[in-house]
Amino acid sequence: PEATSFRKPLSNLKTIMSPSSQLARPLRIGMIGAGTVGGGVYELIMNRLGGGSGGNSSRKESTPATPTPIITKICVRDATKQRDFSIDSSATQVVTDVQSILNDKDIDLVVEVAGGVTFAKDAVYASLKSGKSVVTANKALIAENLEEIIGMVDEANSDSGKSVKFGYEASVCGGIPIIHALQSGYKGDIINEVMGICNGTTNYMLGKMEDGADYDEVLKEAQDLGFAEADPTADVEGHDVRAKIAILAKLAFGTSVPLETIPCTGITNVSVVDFAYAKSMGCTIKLVGTAARQSKFGERDGPLSVYVSPKLVPEGHLLAGATGCGNAVVVDSANLGAASYGGPGAGRYATANSVVADVMRVADGTCPAVPFPLTSNVEIDNDYVSAFYVRISFRDGLGIVRSVGELAESQGVSIHSILQQPIADRMAADTVVTTEACKLSQVTALCALIEKEDYALAPPVLMPLISDY
């Protein structure tokens, strides 16, 4: 019998090739900002990923699956300023008018690494409205405008007919891929708690204080090294961590928590005395952002509490291992128990790596269509429940322990222990009270009452402590 041929005529080749088998055109990027992180992003994309003419990557062309990213425009304030990275002028145009990027129909993706919440907000919003995907490292912008950004992404996808994506991996914990983990790694799980050391500056400072340096000394050192800004308020008062834990709370629990409602205490009142007491308790001190379901009728079935505070962390806890400028996040869930994510929380290439990871997810189509996949109406109650550490600075005298006990009883606070280092100066001494689990409002009221007593030299220092890990 005659053999059957399965060969198609060449004239039909066009009809049997899928569109995806043809090389995709490059992913054209407009970048806003060219500072520390922007320079790292440019180098990784244009050199390592083959976007520029001088790159050393072997992947110099787009593939059917993934277009090669190329930064075609960079918007800066001063185009004549000397940069600490090389710009390929044959591939990239430096501009000073952001409209040059926003109005360029050839640009597919806008990378925002300028920072701030005014100019950057306008640029991000205009990009989304024009149907361009956005990748940003701007935690303050996201945390302050969560619901609005989510709505704009949804509207852009509905109106433009395009697939507009919003990537923000670099906004929390620099180089740690915690955003991607929470977006995709817990779909069959239930998250109970997220705790994070999310600010490298304060973690560095607390580490130095643990070694014996006082606050003012270590702040100046951090500023001299470039870890802390000339105005360190956002770091040392916890505002930076507050923005980041708001983002993580939305990802983990599906609820937007207004920043102004989040209790936020920084590290300015922490001293070497606290580290001495912490060490005697087998703990260290870390500035921690926490988002946790409380227990009401059963285990973790109550409202969501979100807060920022220095926290006593047992030396064996997963967060205790974050040293120097490192960051760490611990996620407690029904299926996994406690899972930790650690690494560099800042730096040119660490943060740029997260930006570029988002760029490549946009390029290969794996960036989530919905940036915050969970939506819930869980109740928010930031009057959180914890065991607490209370340091009382006092002028020595009779009846102080009795007084503290009576004041605690009046607020329904049960004392767990009283700690006392040897008194060197009876006119300026410290003692520590630890409590059983109680509400923040209860222990705050207790501290206010203690402060009014004649023996109190200063407002008590209050920190939650991890007692059940």
Coordinates of C-alpha atoms in Angstrom, one line a residue:
P1 CA 0.0 0.0 0.0
E2 CA 1.1 3.6 -0.6
A3 CA 2.8 5.2 2.3
T4 CA 1.1 8.1 3.9
S5 CA 3.1 11.4 4.2
F6 CA 2.7 13.5 7.3
R7 CA 4.8 16.3 5.8
K8 CA 2.9 19.6 5.4
P9 CA 3.6 21.7 2.3
L10 CA 5.9 24.7 3.0
S11 CA 3.1 27.0 1.8
N12 CA 1.1 26.1 4.9
L13 CA 4.0 26.7 7.3
K14 CA 2.6 30.2 8.3
T15 CA -0.8 28.7 9.3
I16 CA 0.6 26.0 11.6
M17 CA 3.1 28.2 13.5
S18 CA 1.6 29.5 16.7
P19 CA 2.2 33.2 17.4
S20 CA 4.3 32.2 20.5
S21 CA 6.8 30.4 18.3
Q22 CA 7.9 33.7 16.9
L23 CA 10.4 35.9 18.7
A24 CA 8.8 38.4 21.0
R25 CA 9.8 42.0 20.7
P26 CA 11.9 43.3 23.6
L27 CA 10.1 44.5 26.7
R28 CA 10.8 48.3 26.6
I29 CA 11.2 49.9 30.0
G30 CA 11.1 53.5 31.2
M31 CA 12.8 53.9 34.5
I32 CA 12.1 56.8 36.9
G33 CA 15.0 57.5 39.2
A34 CA 18.7 56.7 38.9
G35 CA 20.0 56.6 42.4
T36 CA 21.5 53.6 44.3
V37 CA 18.8 51.1 43.5
G38 CA 18.2 52.5 40.0
G39 CA 21.8 52.1 39.1
G40 CA 21.7 48.5 40.2
V41 CA 18.6 47.8 38.2
Y42 CA 20.2 49.3 35.1
E43 CA 23.3 47.3 35.4
L44 CA 21.4 44.0 36.0
I45 CA 19.0 44.5 33.1
M46 CA 21.4 46.1 30.5
N47 CA 24.5 44.1 31.3
R48 CA 23.6 40.8 32.9
L49 CA 20.3 40.2 31.1
G50 CA 21.6 41.3 27.7
G51 CA 19.5 44.5 27.3
G52 CA 22.5 46.6 26.4
S53 CA 25.0 46.5 23.6
G54 CA 27.9 45.8 26.0
G55 CA 26.3 43.1 28.1
N56 CA 28.1 39.8 28.9
S57 CA 24.9 37.7 29.0
S58 CA 24.6 34.8 26.6
R59 CA 20.9 35.6 26.3
K60 CA 21.1 38.5 23.9
E61 CA 17.8 38.0 22.1
S62 CA 14.2 37.6 23.0
T63 CA 12.9 34.1 23.1
P64 CA 9.4 33.0 22.1
A65 CA 8.5 32.7 25.8
T66 CA 10.3 35.7 27.3
P67 CA 11.1 39.0 25.7
T68 CA 14.5 40.6 26.7
P69 CA 14.0 43.7 28.8
I70 CA 15.7 46.9 27.7
I71 CA 15.7 50.2 29.5
T72 CA 15.1 52.7 26.7
K73 CA 14.6 55.8 28.8
I74 CA 15.6 57.0 32.3
C75 CA 14.0 60.0 33.9
V76 CA 16.2 62.1 36.3
R77 CA 16.1 65.6 37.8
D78 CA 19.5 66.5 36.3
A79 CA 20.6 64.9 33.1
T80 CA 24.1 66.3 33.4
K81 CA 24.8 64.8 36.9
Q82 CA 27.6 62.3 37.0
R83 CA 26.3 58.8 37.8
D84 CA 28.1 56.0 39.5
F85 CA 27.1 53.6 36.7
S86 CA 27.5 53.6 33.0
I87 CA 24.6 54.3 30.7
D88 CA 24.6 52.8 27.2
S89 CA 23.7 55.9 25.2
S90 CA 23.1 53.8 22.1
A91 CA 20.2 52.1 23.8
T92 CA 19.0 54.4 26.6
Q93 CA 17.9 58.1 26.5
V94 CA 18.3 60.2 29.6
V95 CA 15.3 62.6 30.0
T96 CA 14.2 65.1 32.6
D97 CA 10.5 65.2 31.8
V98 CA 8.6 62.2 33.0
Q99 CA 6.0 62.8 30.4
S100 CA 8.5 61.6 27.9
I101 CA 8.1 58.2 29.4
L102 CA 4.4 58.3 30.2
N103 CA 3.4 59.4 26.7
D104 CA 5.8 57.0 24.9
K105 CA 3.5 54.3 23.4
D106 CA 6.5 52.1 22.8
I107 CA 7.2 51.8 26.5
D108 CA 5.6 48.7 28.0
L109 CA 6.7 48.9 31.6
V110 CA 7.6 51.7 34.1
V111 CA 10.1 51.0 36.9
E112 CA 9.7 53.6 39.7
V113 CA 12.7 53.8 42.0
A114 CA 12.7 57.5 42.7
G115 CA 10.9 57.2 46.1
G116 CA 8.6 59.7 47.8
V117 CA 4.8 59.8 47.7
T118 CA 4.1 62.9 45.6
F119 CA 5.9 62.9 42.2
A120 CA 6.3 59.1 42.3
K121 CA 2.5 58.7 43.0
D122 CA 1.6 60.9 40.1
A123 CA 4.0 58.9 37.8
V124 CA 2.7 55.5 38.9
Y125 CA -0.9 56.5 38.6
A126 CA -0.4 58.0 35.2
S127 CA 1.5 54.9 34.0
L128 CA -1.4 52.6 35.1
K129 CA -4.0 54.8 33.5
S130 CA -2.1 54.7 30.2
G131 CA -2.0 50.9 30.2
K132 CA 1.6 50.4 31.2
S133 CA 2.7 47.9 33.8
V134 CA 4.5 49.2 36.9
V135 CA 7.3 47.8 39.1
T136 CA 8.1 49.9 42.2
A137 CA 10.2 49.7 45.4
N138 CA 8.1 52.4 47.0
K139 CA 6.6 51.0 50.3
A140 CA 5.3 54.3 51.5
L141 CA 3.4 54.9 48.3
I142 CA 1.8 51.4 48.4
A143 CA 1.0 51.4 52.1
E144 CA -0.7 54.8 52.0
N145 CA -2.7 54.0 48.8
L146 CA -3.4 50.3 48.9
E147 CA -7.0 50.1 47.9
E148 CA -6.7 52.9 45.4
I149 CA -3.8 51.1 43.6
I150 CA -5.6 47.8 43.6
G151 CA -8.6 49.6 42.0
M152 CA -6.5 51.3 39.4
V153 CA -4.8 48.1 38.3
D154 CA -8.2 46.4 38.0
E155 CA -9.6 49.4 36.1
A156 CA -6.5 49.5 33.8
N157 CA -7.0 45.9 32.9
S158 CA -10.7 46.4 32.2
D159 CA -10.4 49.6 30.1
S160 CA -7.2 49.1 28.2
G161 CA -7.6 45.5 27.0
K162 CA -4.1 45.0 28.0
S163 CA -2.5 42.8 30.8
V164 CA -1.4 45.5 33.2
K165 CA 0.7 44.2 36.1
F166 CA 1.9 45.8 39.3
G167 CA 5.1 44.4 40.9
Y168 CA 6.3 45.5 44.3
E169 CA 8.7 42.8 45.5
A170 CA 11.4 45.3 46.4
S171 CA 9.1 47.4 48.6
V172 CA 9.5 45.1 51.7
C173 CA 12.8 43.6 53.0
G174 CA 15.0 44.5 50.0
G175 CA 16.3 41.3 48.5
I176 CA 14.1 38.8 50.4
P177 CA 11.4 37.4 48.1
I178 CA 8.7 37.6 50.8
I179 CA 6.1 39.3 48.5
H180 CA 6.3 36.5 46.0
A181 CA 6.2 33.9 48.7
L182 CA 3.0 35.3 50.2
Q183 CA 1.4 35.8 46.8
S184 CA 1.8 32.3 45.7
G185 CA 3.2 30.0 48.4
Y186 CA 0.2 29.9 50.8
K187 CA -2.7 29.4 48.5
G188 CA -3.8 26.2 50.3
D189 CA -2.8 27.4 53.7
I190 CA -4.1 29.7 56.5
I191 CA -1.7 32.3 57.8
N192 CA -2.0 33.0 61.5
E193 CA 0.8 35.5 62.0
V194 CA 3.5 37.4 60.2
M195 CA 6.4 38.9 62.2
G196 CA 9.2 40.8 60.5
I197 CA 12.5 42.6 61.1
C198 CA 12.0 44.9 58.1
N199 CA 14.5 47.7 58.7
G200 CA 18.2 47.1 58.4
T201 CA 19.2 50.4 60.0
T202 CA 17.5 49.8 63.3
N203 CA 18.6 46.2 63.3
Y204 CA 22.2 47.3 62.9
M205 CA 21.8 49.9 65.7
L206 CA 20.2 47.5 68.1
G207 CA 23.0 45.0 67.5
K208 CA 25.6 47.6 68.4
M209 CA 23.6 48.5 71.5
E210 CA 23.5 44.9 72.5
D211 CA 27.3 45.0 72.4
G212 CA 27.3 48.0 74.8
A213 CA 27.1 51.1 72.7
D214 CA 24.6 53.8 73.7
Y215 CA 21.9 55.0 71.4
D216 CA 23.4 58.4 70.4
E217 CA 26.8 56.9 69.7
V218 CA 25.4 54.1 67.4
L219 CA 23.0 56.5 65.6
K220 CA 26.0 58.7 64.6
E221 CA 27.9 55.6 63.5
A222 CA 25.0 54.5 61.4
Q223 CA 24.7 57.9 59.8
D224 CA 28.5 58.1 59.1
L225 CA 28.3 54.7 57.4
G226 CA 25.3 55.7 55.3
F227 CA 22.9 53.3 56.9
A228 CA 20.8 56.1 58.5
E229 CA 19.6 59.3 56.9
A230 CA 20.5 62.7 58.3
D231 CA 16.9 62.8 59.5
P232 CA 16.5 59.2 60.9
T233 CA 12.9 59.6 62.0
A234 CA 11.4 57.2 59.5
D235 CA 13.7 54.4 60.7
V236 CA 14.1 54.9 64.4
E237 CA 10.5 55.8 65.1
G238 CA 9.3 52.7 63.2
H239 CA 7.5 54.4 60.4
D240 CA 9.4 52.5 57.7
V241 CA 8.4 49.2 59.4
R242 CA 4.8 50.3 59.8
A243 CA 4.4 50.8 56.0
K244 CA 6.0 47.4 55.3
I245 CA 3.9 45.4 57.9
A246 CA 0.8 47.1 56.4
I247 CA 1.7 45.7 53.0
L248 CA 2.4 42.2 54.5
A249 CA -0.8 42.3 56.4
K250 CA -2.8 42.9 53.3
L251 CA -1.1 40.1 51.5
A252 CA -1.4 37.6 54.3
F253 CA -4.9 38.4 55.6
G254 CA -6.6 40.3 52.7
T255 CA -7.4 43.3 54.9
S256 CA -6.2 46.9 54.4
V257 CA -5.1 48.5 57.7
P258 CA -4.9 52.3 57.7
L259 CA -1.4 53.4 58.7
E260 CA -2.6 55.9 61.2
T261 CA -4.4 53.1 63.2
I262 CA -1.3 51.0 63.6
P263 CA 0.4 51.3 67.0
C264 CA 4.0 52.3 66.3
T265 CA 6.8 52.5 68.8
G266 CA 10.4 53.0 67.7
I267 CA 13.8 52.3 69.3
T268 CA 14.6 55.7 70.8
N269 CA 13.7 54.7 74.4
V270 CA 15.6 51.4 74.2
S271 CA 18.9 51.5 76.2
V272 CA 21.8 49.2 77.1
V273 CA 20.0 48.6 80.4
D274 CA 17.2 46.8 78.5
F275 CA 19.7 44.6 76.8
A276 CA 21.2 43.6 80.2
Y277 CA 17.8 42.6 81.4
A278 CA 16.9 40.9 78.1
K279 CA 20.1 38.8 78.3
S280 CA 19.2 37.7 81.8
M281 CA 15.9 36.5 80.3
G282 CA 17.6 34.6 77.5
C283 CA 16.4 37.2 75.0
T284 CA 17.6 39.9 72.6
I285 CA 15.7 43.0 71.4
K286 CA 14.5 43.5 67.8
L287 CA 12.3 46.1 66.2
V288 CA 9.5 43.9 64.9
G289 CA 6.4 44.5 62.7
T290 CA 3.6 42.1 63.6
A291 CA 0.3 41.2 62.0
A292 CA -1.5 38.4 63.8
R293 CA -4.9 36.9 64.2
Q294 CA -5.9 36.9 67.9
S295 CA -7.7 34.0 69.5
K296 CA -11.3 34.7 70.5
F297 CA -13.4 31.5 70.8
G298 CA -10.8 29.2 69.5
E299 CA -7.2 29.2 68.2
R300 CA -6.5 32.2 65.9
D301 CA -10.1 32.9 65.1
G302 CA -10.3 36.4 66.4
P303 CA -9.6 39.9 65.0
L304 CA -6.4 41.0 63.2
S305 CA -3.9 43.0 65.2
V306 CA -1.1 44.9 63.4
Y307 CA 1.6 46.8 65.3
V308 CA 5.2 47.9 65.4
S309 CA 7.4 47.8 68.5
P310 CA 10.7 46.8 69.9
K311 CA 10.1 43.2 71.1
L312 CA 12.0 40.9 73.4
V313 CA 12.8 37.9 71.2
P314 CA 14.1 34.6 72.8
E315 CA 17.6 33.8 71.6
G316 CA 16.4 30.5 70.0
H317 CA 13.6 32.2 68.0
L318 CA 13.9 32.4 64.2
L319 CA 14.0 36.2 64.3
A320 CA 16.9 36.3 66.7
G321 CA 19.4 35.2 64.0
A322 CA 19.0 38.4 61.9
T323 CA 22.2 40.4 62.6
G324 CA 23.8 43.6 61.2
C325 CA 21.6 45.1 58.5
G326 CA 19.9 41.8 57.8
N327 CA 16.1 41.4 57.7
A328 CA 14.0 38.4 58.5
V329 CA 10.3 37.5 58.3
V330 CA 8.6 34.6 60.1
V331 CA 5.3 33.4 58.8
D332 CA 3.2 31.1 61.1
S333 CA 0.6 29.1 59.2
A334 CA -1.7 26.1 59.7
N335 CA 0.1 23.8 57.3
L336 CA 3.8 24.9 57.7
G337 CA 4.0 26.1 61.3
A338 CA 6.8 28.7 61.5
A339 CA 8.7 29.3 58.2
S340 CA 11.4 31.9 58.1
Y341 CA 12.7 34.1 55.2
G342 CA 16.0 36.0 55.7
G343 CA 18.6 37.9 53.9
P344 CA 19.8 41.4 53.0
G345 CA 17.1 44.0 53.6
A346 CA 18.8 46.8 51.6
G347 CA 21.6 47.7 49.3
R348 CA 22.0 48.4 45.6
Y349 CA 22.1 44.9 44.2
A350 CA 19.9 43.2 46.8
T351 CA 17.0 45.6 46.2
A352 CA 17.7 45.8 42.5
N353 CA 17.5 42.0 42.3
S354 CA 13.9 42.1 43.6
V355 CA 13.0 44.9 41.1
V356 CA 14.5 42.9 38.3
A357 CA 12.7 39.7 39.4
D358 CA 9.4 41.6 39.1
V359 CA 10.5 42.9 35.6
M360 CA 11.2 39.3 34.5
R361 CA 7.8 38.1 35.9
V362 CA 6.1 40.8 33.8
A363 CA 8.2 39.8 30.8
D364 CA 7.4 36.1 31.0
G365 CA 3.8 36.5 32.1
T366 CA 4.1 35.1 35.6
C367 CA 3.5 38.4 37.5
P368 CA 0.2 38.0 39.3
A369 CA -2.7 39.6 37.5
V370 CA -4.0 40.7 41.0
P371 CA -1.2 42.2 43.1
F372 CA -3.0 41.4 46.4
P373 CA -4.9 38.2 45.8
L374 CA -6.8 38.0 49.1
T375 CA -9.8 40.0 50.1
S376 CA -11.4 39.7 53.5
N377 CA -13.5 41.6 56.0
V378 CA -11.7 40.3 59.1
E379 CA -12.2 42.6 62.1
I380 CA -9.2 44.8 63.0
D381 CA -8.4 45.3 66.6
N382 CA -5.0 46.9 67.2
D383 CA -5.4 46.8 71.0
Y384 CA -3.3 43.6 70.8
V385 CA -2.8 41.0 73.4
S386 CA 0.7 40.0 74.5
A387 CA 3.0 39.4 77.5
F388 CA 4.9 42.6 78.2
Y389 CA 8.2 43.8 79.5
V390 CA 8.0 47.0 81.6
R391 CA 11.2 48.8 82.8
I392 CA 10.7 51.2 85.6
S393 CA 13.3 53.9 86.4
F394 CA 12.9 54.9 90.0
R395 CA 14.3 56.6 93.1
D396 CA 14.7 53.9 95.7
G397 CA 12.4 53.8 98.6
L398 CA 10.0 51.6 100.6
G399 CA 6.9 50.1 99.1
I400 CA 7.7 50.4 95.4
V401 CA 7.0 46.8 94.6
R402 CA 3.8 46.9 96.5
S403 CA 2.7 50.1 94.7
V404 CA 3.5 48.6 91.3
G405 CA 1.5 45.4 92.2
E406 CA -1.5 47.4 93.4
L407 CA -1.5 49.6 90.2
A408 CA -1.2 46.5 88.1
E409 CA -4.2 44.9 89.9
S410 CA -6.2 48.1 89.3
Q411 CA -5.8 47.6 85.5
G412 CA -6.4 43.9 85.5
V413 CA -2.7 43.2 84.7
S414 CA -1.2 40.0 86.2
I415 CA 2.5 40.2 87.0
H416 CA 4.6 37.3 85.9
S417 CA 7.9 38.2 87.4
I418 CA 10.0 41.1 88.9
L419 CA 13.6 41.4 87.9
Q420 CA 16.2 43.6 89.7
Q421 CA 19.8 44.2 88.8
P422 CA 22.1 45.2 91.7
I423 CA 21.4 48.8 92.6
A424 CA 24.5 51.0 92.2
D425 CA 22.8 54.3 92.7
R426 CA 19.8 54.4 94.9
M427 CA 18.7 57.7 93.4
A428 CA 18.6 56.3 89.8
A429 CA 17.8 52.6 89.6
D430 CA 15.8 50.4 87.3
T431 CA 13.6 47.4 87.8
V432 CA 11.7 45.3 85.3
V433 CA 8.2 43.8 85.6
T434 CA 7.0 41.2 83.1
T435 CA 3.3 40.5 82.8
E436 CA 1.1 37.7 81.8
A437 CA -0.8 38.2 78.5
C438 CA -3.0 41.3 78.6
K439 CA -4.2 44.0 76.3
L440 CA -1.9 46.9 75.1
S441 CA -4.4 49.4 76.6
Q442 CA -4.2 47.7 80.0
V443 CA -0.4 47.8 80.3
T444 CA -0.3 51.3 78.7
A445 CA -2.7 52.5 81.4
L446 CA -0.5 50.8 84.1
C447 CA 2.6 52.7 82.8
A448 CA 0.7 56.0 82.9
L449 CA -0.2 55.4 86.5
I450 CA 3.3 54.4 87.5
E451 CA 4.7 57.6 85.8
K452 CA 2.6 59.7 88.2
E453 CA 4.2 58.1 91.3
D454 CA 6.8 60.1 93.2
Y455 CA 9.4 57.4 92.9
A456 CA 9.2 57.3 89.0
L457 CA 12.0 59.1 87.3
A458 CA 10.7 58.7 83.7
P459 CA 7.9 57.1 81.8
P460 CA 8.3 53.3 82.0
V461 CA 9.7 51.6 78.9
L462 CA 7.2 49.1 77.5
M463 CA 7.9 46.3 75.0
P464 CA 5.9 43.1 74.1
L465 CA 7.7 39.9 74.5
I466 CA 7.5 36.6 72.6
S467 CA 6.7 34.0 75.2
D468 CA 5.0 31.2 73.1
Y469 CA 7.2 30.0 70.3

